[in-house]
Amino acid sequence: ILSVEEVLFELKRKVQSKLPPDINVTGLEFEGPELVIYTDDPTKVADDGEIIRNLAKELRKRVVVRPDLKVLADPESAILKIQEVVPKEAVLTNYHFDGETGEVQIEAEKPGLVIGRHGATLREITKLIGWTPKVVRTPPVRSSTIANIKDYLRSVQSERKNILRTVGRKIHRDIASKDQWVRITTLGGCREVGRSCMLLSTPESRIIIDCGINVGSDDSATPYLYVPEVYPLNQIDAVVLTHAHLDHAGLVPMLYKYGYEGPIYCTPPTRDLFVLLQLDYIEIAGREGNRLPYDSGMIREALKHTITLNYGDVTDIAPDTKLTMHNAGHILGSSIAHFHIGDGLYNVAFTGDYKFERTRLFDPAVCNFPRLETLVTEATYGGTNSIQPSRKEAEVNLIKVVKETINRGGKVVIPAFSVGRSQEVMVVLEEAIRKKVIDEVPVCLDGMIYEATAIHTTYPEYLNNDLRDLIFHKGINPFLAECFVQVESPKQRTEIVEGPPCVILATSGMLNGGPVIEYLKRLGPDEKNTLVIVGYQAEGTLGRRIQKGWKEVPLSVDGKTQTVKINLEVTTVDGFSGHSDRQQLMEYLRRIYPKPGRVLTNHGEEGNCLDLASSIYKRYRIPTMAPMNLETIRLI
Ligand code: ZN
């Protein structure tokens, strides 16, 4: 077995022999999953894109070249130089210097002008300041969450560099075991919805996929993290997050409280939405006097350890495991996590939550993989009868309810997750108002919806082509339409409740807390109003009870529990779900390539997991299973 130092020494020799002799390698280091080559002349390497591509291919590693710190200009004078080179019409709006990577992110309203002909302006910038420029379009709505995340990461830059080095050295350690096996241990989210958590283990590595909380349950809220397969937590190599929803990511900060020290892998939007949702969650829990599983310090700890990956980046996350994230079509940044284990030994993909239909915001989930032996699929709507209307029908139904309610002088309350359904519904309502299908009523956004929307506008490359085209080429950004009103105070809430007809989108999506409860209290007794349920309501939540037809519900008013009458119309508009319905799940299994040799179902009520598993077996002759929590399944 080679030590990491020996591995690095050997790599340095190889790298130097492949590079032109006039390029001086000043250092070589593993930082997270990347092999970083430091040089005091980054432009020479940047000028020839082939060098890095070939090197990466040859070494089978993600290779990045960074300027040696001593060639970097100080940020203030660098900004002046950038402004000298870039034409004024580009409208530069912000700079973000990342000392961790030697990159400067330049925000401009017209990014093309910063890039220049064939990248000439960019190269000029590098020559002048040493930093590697990356250009991004100025986001149309600024997200305070993202600004805070960037500030925070900057403040812990050197600590983070150490973390990345430690992680990098762990990933690239030599393989010690001769045995070859792969196992999955189910820690939560099997035959149930909530607390999704699985362990993927080999003789070399242990990886946790998702670590969610079941917000609708007190006694089975958290995954089985105390079992010997995962405990002590400092033996875990990596945590991979498919997406930011609490039932998949809600307990990640707690891992750090109990001894986990490793990295979290997810897409950049998942990281930002994760922070937003976690902070919102502990704030609401704190306000309502609920016991908190962790504090904001643990969220910062998680953030400090997060390594972001874009869709399609093949990344070493353990000595024997490569991870690739693919679009899952569920919410912004949501991913299907594909693992390649060993040198062609085994491939397994975890879908997380996915939508196999084109929506207003996203493309359908990816169904092509280089190789695939086992698929772990969600089964939220896995039952034979869990057929949802198409998105088109859903939109027609929603607009019909909104129209009827407004015509009779009522208000429409739509409980929604701040992330996902809200933005879909916003785009539909905006279009209906713009095209005068419904009256020009205000659409009030309460809770973290507006902030989540700002995060969406920061990542246009994660939205589908139509929406990107609408925003950037037709100049219509539906998220910025005048009909949207951000609710910022209790006083404003009162004005809305007492004011003219309107639509209110408020969190939380399953009515277990959040501002939507305020609206329910005050608009619930009046039958002119309508509660429109557009999202999945888990067993045990208030949303599910009202959906079932409860006419009175206990709500806390000024700290005391009071019975509130539910006289308003309650309508469920199906089809907006970010989950695949039964037909889409079966279609996904028909279209998936290559055909997996085994399918496991999870993330669904018991009957749905079992039904989907047996249907897949009957129709496609793929061996299936619907594991319970705490099972270990050997894959090879
Ligand atoms: Zn989800």
XYZ file of C-alpha atoms and ligand atoms in Angstrom:
637
model
C 0.000 0.000 0.000
C 1.265 3.450 -0.939
C 0.969 6.387 1.429
C -0.758 9.522 0.151
C 2.628 11.292 0.038
C 3.967 8.582 -2.232
C 0.875 8.773 -4.432
C 1.276 12.557 -4.742
C 4.990 12.277 -5.470
C 4.325 9.785 -8.225
C 1.556 11.983 -9.655
C 3.773 15.050 -9.634
C 6.382 13.195 -11.668
C 3.719 12.117 -14.167
C 2.174 15.577 -14.420
C 5.499 17.285 -14.983
C 6.419 14.822 -17.717
C 3.136 15.499 -19.561
C 3.268 19.283 -19.373
C 5.347 21.458 -21.705
C 8.719 22.123 -20.057
C 8.121 25.876 -19.749
C 5.168 25.349 -17.397
C 6.384 25.360 -13.853
C 4.426 23.211 -11.386
C 4.818 24.859 -7.983
C 2.630 22.452 -6.049
C 0.305 19.485 -6.266
C -2.434 18.699 -3.770
C -5.649 16.764 -3.411
C -8.416 19.174 -2.475
C -11.676 17.337 -1.985
C -12.210 15.212 -5.076
C -9.902 17.293 -7.267
C -6.231 17.061 -8.057
C -5.041 20.656 -7.970
C -1.965 21.677 -9.909
C -0.508 24.999 -8.800
C 1.526 26.971 -11.275
C 2.962 30.481 -11.315
C 1.953 30.892 -14.949
C -1.725 29.897 -15.205
C -2.276 31.636 -18.568
C 0.031 29.239 -20.395
C -2.039 26.314 -19.202
C -5.319 28.145 -19.764
C -4.359 28.975 -23.367
C -4.216 25.294 -24.259
C -7.419 23.602 -23.078
C -6.223 20.234 -24.400
C -3.458 19.871 -21.812
C -5.830 19.584 -18.871
C -8.329 17.396 -20.686
C -5.625 14.924 -21.643
C -4.107 14.968 -18.207
C -7.482 14.282 -16.580
C -8.123 11.413 -18.959
C -4.726 9.899 -18.398
C -4.769 10.177 -14.614
C -8.521 9.398 -14.422
C -8.957 12.231 -11.966
C -10.609 15.621 -11.943
C -7.713 17.964 -12.593
C -7.783 21.710 -12.050
C -5.040 24.243 -12.487
C -4.790 27.113 -10.087
C -2.555 30.114 -9.949
C 0.035 30.019 -7.236
C -1.099 32.427 -4.514
C 1.921 34.682 -4.998
C 0.895 35.660 -8.542
C -2.545 36.940 -7.456
C -3.153 40.694 -7.388
C -4.922 42.035 -4.299
C -8.695 42.233 -4.921
C -8.958 46.038 -4.858
C -6.391 46.677 -7.548
C -7.655 43.642 -9.458
C -11.127 45.210 -9.673
C -9.663 48.426 -11.079
C -7.767 46.458 -13.721
C -10.867 44.460 -14.674
C -12.816 47.697 -15.104
C -10.092 49.062 -17.381
C -10.256 46.080 -19.722
C -13.999 45.383 -19.861
C -16.198 47.751 -21.936
C -18.636 49.851 -19.881
C -21.674 48.438 -21.696
C -21.093 45.088 -19.962
C -22.328 46.703 -16.700
C -20.226 44.979 -14.050
C -22.273 44.567 -10.893
C -20.252 42.445 -8.499
C -16.979 40.597 -7.898
C -16.368 37.587 -5.748
C -12.752 36.625 -5.103
C -12.359 33.039 -3.994
C -8.962 32.602 -2.377
C -9.701 28.893 -2.103
C -9.644 28.389 -5.850
C -7.887 31.490 -7.201
C -11.041 32.296 -9.116
C -12.768 35.628 -9.400
C -16.442 35.505 -10.218
C -17.395 38.572 -12.230
C -21.071 39.457 -12.375
C -22.190 41.361 -15.436
C -25.476 42.222 -17.069
C -23.948 41.367 -20.448
C -21.528 38.468 -19.782
C -20.574 38.167 -23.474
C -18.765 41.500 -23.329
C -16.613 40.334 -20.425
C -15.663 37.146 -22.281
C -14.697 38.962 -25.479
C -14.028 37.457 -28.906
C -13.073 33.809 -28.397
C -12.360 34.594 -24.738
C -9.757 37.272 -25.539
C -10.899 39.630 -22.785
C -10.860 36.842 -20.207
C -7.301 35.898 -21.101
C -6.290 39.540 -20.903
C -7.783 39.705 -17.392
C -5.864 36.614 -16.255
C -2.609 38.090 -17.540
C -3.208 41.324 -15.664
C -4.398 40.008 -12.305
C -3.410 36.323 -12.038
C -6.890 35.298 -10.885
C -8.914 32.996 -13.121
C -12.011 34.941 -14.191
C -15.444 33.249 -14.312
C -18.294 35.310 -15.693
C -21.885 35.004 -14.546
C -24.991 36.926 -15.474
C -26.176 39.348 -12.803
C -29.071 37.557 -11.099
C -32.352 39.441 -11.599
C -33.332 38.959 -7.947
C -30.647 38.968 -5.321
C -30.813 36.151 -2.794
C -29.708 37.089 0.697
C -29.192 33.377 1.451
C -26.608 33.049 -1.308
C -24.888 36.292 -0.276
C -24.678 35.035 3.315
C -23.343 31.651 2.218
C -20.600 33.287 0.155
C -19.664 35.628 3.001
C -19.549 32.773 5.429
C -17.430 30.544 3.191
C -15.028 33.424 2.657
C -14.683 33.889 6.400
C -13.689 30.242 6.908
C -11.507 30.008 3.815
C -8.359 28.643 5.408
C -10.225 26.203 7.616
C -12.103 25.005 4.562
C -8.903 24.497 2.642
C -7.697 22.189 5.415
C -10.963 20.280 5.332
C -10.688 19.843 1.570
C -7.104 18.593 1.898
C -8.074 16.083 4.561
C -11.015 14.901 2.453
C -8.836 14.756 -0.663
C -6.206 12.629 1.027
C -8.859 10.248 2.327
C -10.424 9.860 -1.101
C -7.118 9.115 -2.759
C -5.784 6.662 -0.190
C -4.680 3.355 -1.632
C -7.173 0.497 -1.649
C -6.397 -1.909 1.190
C -8.877 -4.770 0.920
C -8.827 -7.623 -1.563
C -12.480 -8.493 -0.931
C -15.162 -7.223 -3.259
C -18.698 -6.691 -2.119
C -21.330 -3.969 -2.111
C -24.183 -3.610 0.351
C -27.067 -1.263 1.016
C -28.349 -0.791 4.556
C -31.727 0.905 4.892
C -31.760 3.423 7.734
C -35.015 5.257 7.062
C -37.646 6.099 4.457
C -38.512 2.485 3.625
C -42.221 1.667 3.392
C -42.773 5.208 4.648
C -42.332 8.815 3.515
C -39.942 10.934 5.543
C -36.499 10.396 7.138
C -34.942 9.054 3.932
C -31.537 7.577 4.669
C -29.472 4.743 3.215
C -25.963 3.472 3.661
C -23.921 2.213 0.750
C -20.971 0.184 1.954
C -18.015 -1.686 0.465
C -14.911 -3.138 2.169
C -13.284 0.276 1.592
C -15.958 2.869 2.117
C -19.244 3.868 3.704
C -21.466 6.467 2.126
C -24.729 7.856 3.480
C -27.297 8.839 0.876
C -29.730 11.445 2.260
C -30.444 11.968 5.933
C -33.956 13.261 6.358
C -36.375 14.056 9.117
C -40.006 13.002 9.267
C -41.681 16.272 10.211
C -45.063 14.595 10.592
C -43.937 12.143 13.275
C -42.699 12.391 16.842
C -41.702 8.804 17.580
C -40.196 7.837 14.221
C -38.831 11.184 13.113
C -35.170 10.312 12.668
C -33.281 7.584 10.778
C -31.593 4.720 12.658
C -28.217 6.393 12.978
C -27.174 4.547 16.119
C -26.852 1.076 14.537
C -23.345 -0.446 14.310
C -23.315 -0.185 10.497
C -23.006 3.591 10.736
C -21.769 4.189 14.249
C -19.396 5.826 15.109
C -20.194 8.434 12.489
C -16.589 9.525 11.994
C -16.063 6.301 10.025
C -18.373 7.518 7.282
C -16.581 8.659 4.121
C -19.245 10.859 2.576
C -22.814 12.086 2.717
C -24.578 12.551 -0.600
C -27.743 14.663 -0.834
C -30.169 14.059 -3.665
C -32.034 17.312 -2.912
C -32.742 19.920 -0.264
C -36.176 18.892 1.059
C -36.232 18.239 4.815
C -37.329 14.616 4.442
C -34.038 14.017 2.607
C -31.646 16.503 4.195
C -33.224 17.710 7.448
C -30.927 15.806 9.800
C -27.629 16.389 8.054
C -26.510 19.114 10.486
C -27.123 16.710 13.363
C -24.525 14.315 11.927
C -21.846 16.865 12.791
C -23.163 17.114 16.331
C -22.643 13.348 16.715
C -19.156 13.114 15.331
C -19.303 13.112 11.542
C -16.381 15.072 10.097
C -16.564 14.321 6.394
C -17.908 16.028 3.298
C -21.423 16.529 1.928
C -21.814 16.253 -1.827
C -24.683 17.977 -3.637
C -25.372 20.416 -6.472
C -24.859 24.170 -5.882
C -28.620 24.948 -5.791
C -29.166 22.079 -3.351
C -26.571 23.603 -1.033
C -28.284 27.000 -1.074
C -31.813 25.643 -0.734
C -30.590 23.327 2.020
C -29.344 26.289 4.064
C -32.558 28.225 3.421
C -34.816 25.333 4.437
C -32.770 24.386 7.494
C -32.726 27.927 8.855
C -36.450 28.230 8.207
C -37.060 24.909 9.920
C -35.201 25.734 13.130
C -36.701 29.210 13.222
C -40.260 27.888 13.004
C -39.550 25.045 15.442
C -38.020 27.537 17.878
C -40.952 29.943 17.604
C -43.424 27.157 18.226
C -41.458 25.897 21.201
C -40.577 22.531 19.661
C -37.469 20.645 20.689
C -34.644 21.345 18.248
C -32.379 18.538 17.094
C -29.518 21.012 16.380
C -28.774 24.725 16.211
C -27.639 27.102 13.473
C -23.986 26.416 14.367
C -24.443 22.874 13.060
C -25.906 24.213 9.800
C -22.753 26.300 9.368
C -20.659 23.218 10.128
C -22.505 21.326 7.381
C -22.017 24.207 4.959
C -18.307 24.338 5.715
C -18.041 20.673 4.680
C -20.149 20.900 1.517
C -18.565 20.163 -1.840
C -20.770 21.076 -4.786
C -20.924 19.078 -8.006
C -22.731 19.938 -11.212
C -24.816 17.458 -13.156
C -22.592 15.080 -15.090
C -19.344 15.659 -13.148
C -17.854 12.203 -12.547
C -16.227 12.529 -9.141
C -14.115 10.326 -6.864
C -15.661 10.422 -3.404
C -13.940 7.359 -1.911
C -10.971 5.206 -2.999
C -13.323 2.802 -4.780
C -16.361 4.985 -5.535
C -17.223 7.552 -8.173
C -20.361 9.684 -7.905
C -22.254 11.369 -10.735
C -25.348 13.505 -10.180
C -28.063 13.656 -12.862
C -31.140 15.854 -13.202
C -34.121 14.391 -11.315
C -36.726 16.972 -12.424
C -38.154 17.225 -8.884
C -36.989 20.596 -7.519
C -34.154 22.996 -8.326
C -30.861 21.087 -8.205
C -32.498 17.734 -7.423
C -30.424 14.760 -8.495
C -30.348 11.079 -9.159
C -27.126 9.923 -7.512
C -25.240 7.322 -9.564
C -22.371 5.399 -7.962
C -19.708 3.518 -9.854
C -17.922 1.157 -7.489
C -14.528 -0.442 -8.031
C -12.971 -0.696 -11.442
C -16.171 -1.662 -13.237
C -17.317 -3.799 -10.313
C -20.797 -2.413 -9.693
C -23.178 0.470 -10.464
C -26.100 1.603 -8.364
C -28.332 4.673 -8.654
C -30.567 6.280 -6.039
C -33.337 8.316 -7.610
C -34.241 10.428 -4.582
C -37.505 12.124 -5.551
C -37.970 12.432 -9.295
C -40.409 13.605 -11.912
C -40.533 11.829 -15.253
C -42.521 14.508 -17.044
C -41.537 17.895 -18.388
C -42.757 20.625 -16.035
C -42.823 24.422 -16.250
C -39.445 24.564 -14.539
C -37.520 21.384 -15.284
C -36.700 18.727 -17.832
C -37.809 15.169 -17.028
C -35.473 13.010 -14.924
C -32.444 11.499 -16.677
C -32.958 7.827 -17.550
C -29.704 7.001 -19.363
C -26.664 5.830 -17.465
C -23.318 4.451 -18.618
C -23.935 1.313 -16.572
C -26.493 0.291 -13.985
C -26.978 -2.911 -11.993
C -29.308 -1.754 -9.220
C -31.818 1.086 -9.110
C -33.310 2.362 -5.856
C -36.490 4.189 -6.822
C -38.946 6.285 -4.881
C -42.536 5.025 -4.752
C -44.519 7.988 -3.397
C -47.198 7.383 -6.029
C -46.266 3.746 -6.593
C -49.728 2.252 -5.977
C -51.799 0.936 -8.895
C -54.372 3.671 -8.354
C -51.927 6.510 -7.790
C -52.553 8.023 -11.193
C -52.237 11.786 -11.349
C -53.728 14.062 -13.981
C -51.268 15.484 -16.498
C -49.654 18.813 -15.724
C -51.902 20.453 -18.363
C -55.088 19.220 -16.685
C -53.738 20.250 -13.300
C -53.167 23.796 -14.550
C -56.690 24.002 -15.997
C -58.156 22.773 -12.691
C -56.159 25.223 -10.616
C -57.170 28.190 -12.736
C -60.813 27.093 -12.570
C -60.810 27.020 -8.743
C -59.021 30.368 -8.523
C -61.520 31.949 -10.934
C -64.565 30.605 -9.086
C -63.291 31.712 -5.682
C -62.399 35.201 -6.846
C -65.761 35.589 -8.585
C -67.591 34.890 -5.334
C -65.383 37.363 -3.490
C -63.254 34.802 -1.680
C -59.567 34.243 -1.183
C -57.517 31.280 -2.292
C -54.996 29.805 0.131
C -52.423 27.428 -1.319
C -50.155 25.732 1.212
C -46.875 24.970 -0.511
C -43.331 23.978 0.194
C -41.253 27.121 -0.239
C -39.253 25.178 -2.792
C -40.819 23.356 -5.711
C -44.596 23.605 -6.042
C -44.568 27.317 -5.219
C -42.504 28.272 -8.231
C -44.493 25.974 -10.534
C -47.762 27.501 -9.331
C -46.309 31.017 -9.612
C -45.404 30.483 -13.256
C -48.910 29.167 -14.019
C -50.702 32.019 -12.225
C -48.456 34.657 -13.794
C -49.229 33.368 -17.258
C -52.972 33.220 -16.538
C -52.908 36.825 -15.321
C -50.674 38.038 -18.159
C -52.961 36.391 -20.716
C -56.027 37.730 -18.868
C -57.470 34.287 -18.194
C -57.999 35.340 -14.582
C -58.512 38.819 -13.122
C -55.527 40.823 -12.081
C -55.492 39.814 -8.411
C -52.456 40.016 -6.175
C -50.623 36.761 -5.562
C -49.191 37.011 -2.044
C -46.086 35.002 -1.153
C -45.603 34.277 2.540
C -42.831 32.327 4.217
C -39.560 31.668 2.449
C -41.127 31.462 -1.001
C -39.762 34.758 -2.298
C -36.253 33.979 -1.134
C -36.454 30.495 -2.663
C -37.557 32.138 -5.899
C -34.490 34.388 -5.804
C -32.332 31.271 -5.583
C -34.126 29.877 -8.651
C -33.298 32.970 -10.685
C -29.621 32.618 -9.733
C -29.361 29.203 -11.410
C -30.986 29.527 -14.843
C -28.796 26.658 -16.097
C -30.766 24.343 -13.791
C -34.124 25.373 -15.317
C -35.447 23.983 -18.596
C -34.846 25.649 -21.969
C -38.311 27.183 -22.366
C -38.120 29.060 -19.105
C -34.524 30.145 -19.699
C -35.537 31.354 -23.139
C -38.510 33.286 -21.743
C -36.289 34.983 -19.154
C -33.200 35.755 -21.196
C -34.380 36.122 -24.773
C -37.973 37.250 -24.528
C -37.285 39.456 -21.521
C -40.215 38.022 -19.524
C -39.185 36.831 -16.116
C -42.388 35.362 -14.683
C -40.922 35.431 -11.175
C -40.603 39.213 -11.312
C -44.171 39.918 -12.469
C -46.064 42.740 -10.771
C -48.801 40.456 -9.461
C -46.458 38.954 -6.853
C -46.496 40.560 -3.417
C -43.985 39.550 -0.797
C -45.510 39.391 2.698
C -43.075 40.808 5.204
C -44.984 41.567 8.412
C -47.930 40.408 10.528
C -49.593 43.776 9.789
C -49.410 43.119 6.056
C -50.907 39.682 6.696
C -53.881 41.289 8.430
C -54.355 43.672 5.501
C -54.396 40.728 3.115
C -56.885 38.782 5.225
C -59.211 41.809 5.458
C -58.582 43.028 1.903
C -60.067 42.192 -1.522
C -59.903 38.761 -3.225
C -56.427 37.406 -3.787
C -54.342 34.260 -4.000
C -52.051 33.410 -1.079
C -49.146 31.015 -1.401
C -47.800 30.224 2.051
C -45.598 27.664 3.774
C -45.579 25.016 5.124
C -46.741 22.640 2.449
C -48.382 20.095 4.767
C -49.818 22.688 7.179
C -47.634 21.561 10.050
C -46.605 25.069 11.025
C -45.541 28.181 9.164
C -47.522 31.271 8.116
C -50.158 29.219 6.289
C -51.603 28.411 9.736
C -52.293 32.120 10.296
C -54.327 32.259 7.105
C -56.147 29.045 7.928
C -57.143 30.420 11.329
C -58.576 33.597 9.877
C -59.887 32.454 6.502
C -60.928 28.927 7.545
C -64.365 29.764 9.004
C -65.596 31.637 5.866
C -67.073 29.393 3.177
C -66.350 31.920 0.406
C -62.662 31.061 0.643
C -60.869 28.041 -0.783
C -57.959 25.976 0.426
C -56.249 24.440 -2.589
C -53.974 21.504 -1.861
C -51.381 21.027 -4.595
C -48.773 18.905 -2.833
C -48.451 15.532 -1.200
C -49.870 15.417 2.370
C -48.133 12.841 4.549
C -50.034 10.724 7.064
C -50.188 12.438 10.442
C -50.029 16.013 9.138
C -52.761 18.615 9.542
C -52.919 18.863 5.760
C -53.871 15.199 5.481
C -56.582 15.596 8.157
C -58.198 18.542 6.413
C -57.927 16.733 3.108
C -59.805 13.827 4.697
C -62.627 16.210 5.566
C -62.090 17.261 9.184
C -64.475 20.152 9.851
C -62.769 21.361 13.007
C -59.076 21.399 13.769
C -57.135 22.266 16.904
C -54.750 25.157 16.289
C -52.588 27.045 18.686
C -53.819 30.639 19.108
C -51.636 32.850 21.294
C -50.050 29.790 22.851
C -53.399 28.161 23.672
C -55.000 25.392 21.670
C -58.255 26.476 20.145
C -60.705 24.750 17.831
C -60.937 26.397 14.437
C -63.864 25.704 12.096
C -62.981 24.597 8.598
C -65.884 25.924 6.544
C -63.914 27.025 3.548
C -63.961 24.918 0.397
C -61.160 22.352 0.419
C -60.040 21.287 -3.026
C -57.210 19.038 -4.002
C -55.685 19.826 -7.370
C -53.633 16.810 -8.253
C -50.972 16.779 -10.919
C -48.662 19.507 -9.611
C -46.588 17.035 -7.705
C -42.843 16.992 -8.200
C -43.080 13.209 -7.909
C -43.672 10.804 -10.742
C -47.113 9.245 -10.590
C -47.635 5.519 -11.072
C -47.658 5.745 -14.867
C -44.533 7.881 -14.926
C -42.722 5.506 -12.537
C -43.581 2.529 -14.750
C -42.661 4.496 -17.876
C -39.335 5.397 -16.284
C -38.602 1.720 -15.688
C -39.541 0.967 -19.303
C -37.273 3.677 -20.668
C -34.335 3.358 -18.308
C -31.098 2.377 -20.029
C -29.380 0.090 -19.385
C -32.021 -2.108 -17.777
C -30.976 -2.689 -14.143
C -30.701 -6.238 -12.820
C -32.491 -5.321 -9.621
C -34.843 -2.624 -8.345
C -35.484 -1.583 -4.749
C -38.435 0.652 -3.865
C -38.565 3.162 -1.021
C -40.069 6.559 -0.135
C -43.713 5.529 -0.251
C -46.327 4.203 2.120
C -46.016 0.444 2.626
C -48.688 -0.573 0.107
C -47.262 1.707 -2.558
C -43.705 0.396 -2.146
C -44.934 -3.219 -2.338
C -47.307 -2.573 -5.228
C -44.700 -0.804 -7.336
C -42.122 -3.504 -6.643
C -44.430 -6.332 -7.661
C -45.698 -4.479 -10.737
C -42.172 -3.824 -11.982
C -41.386 -7.503 -11.570
C -44.554 -8.610 -13.369
C -44.231 -6.203 -16.270
C -40.467 -6.100 -16.833
C -39.256 -9.311 -15.160
C -36.723 -7.368 -13.114
C -36.167 -8.840 -9.630
C -37.475 -6.302 -7.134
C -37.822 -5.806 -3.435
C -39.456 -3.302 -1.104
C -37.101 -3.435 1.886
C -38.116 -2.456 5.393
C -35.982 -0.133 7.485
C -32.869 -1.728 9.020
C -32.329 -4.334 6.326
C -28.959 -4.951 4.743
C -28.999 -6.145 1.161
C -25.909 -7.519 -0.482
C -25.766 -6.362 -4.124
C -22.691 -8.294 -5.223
Zn -38.542 16.037 -2.250
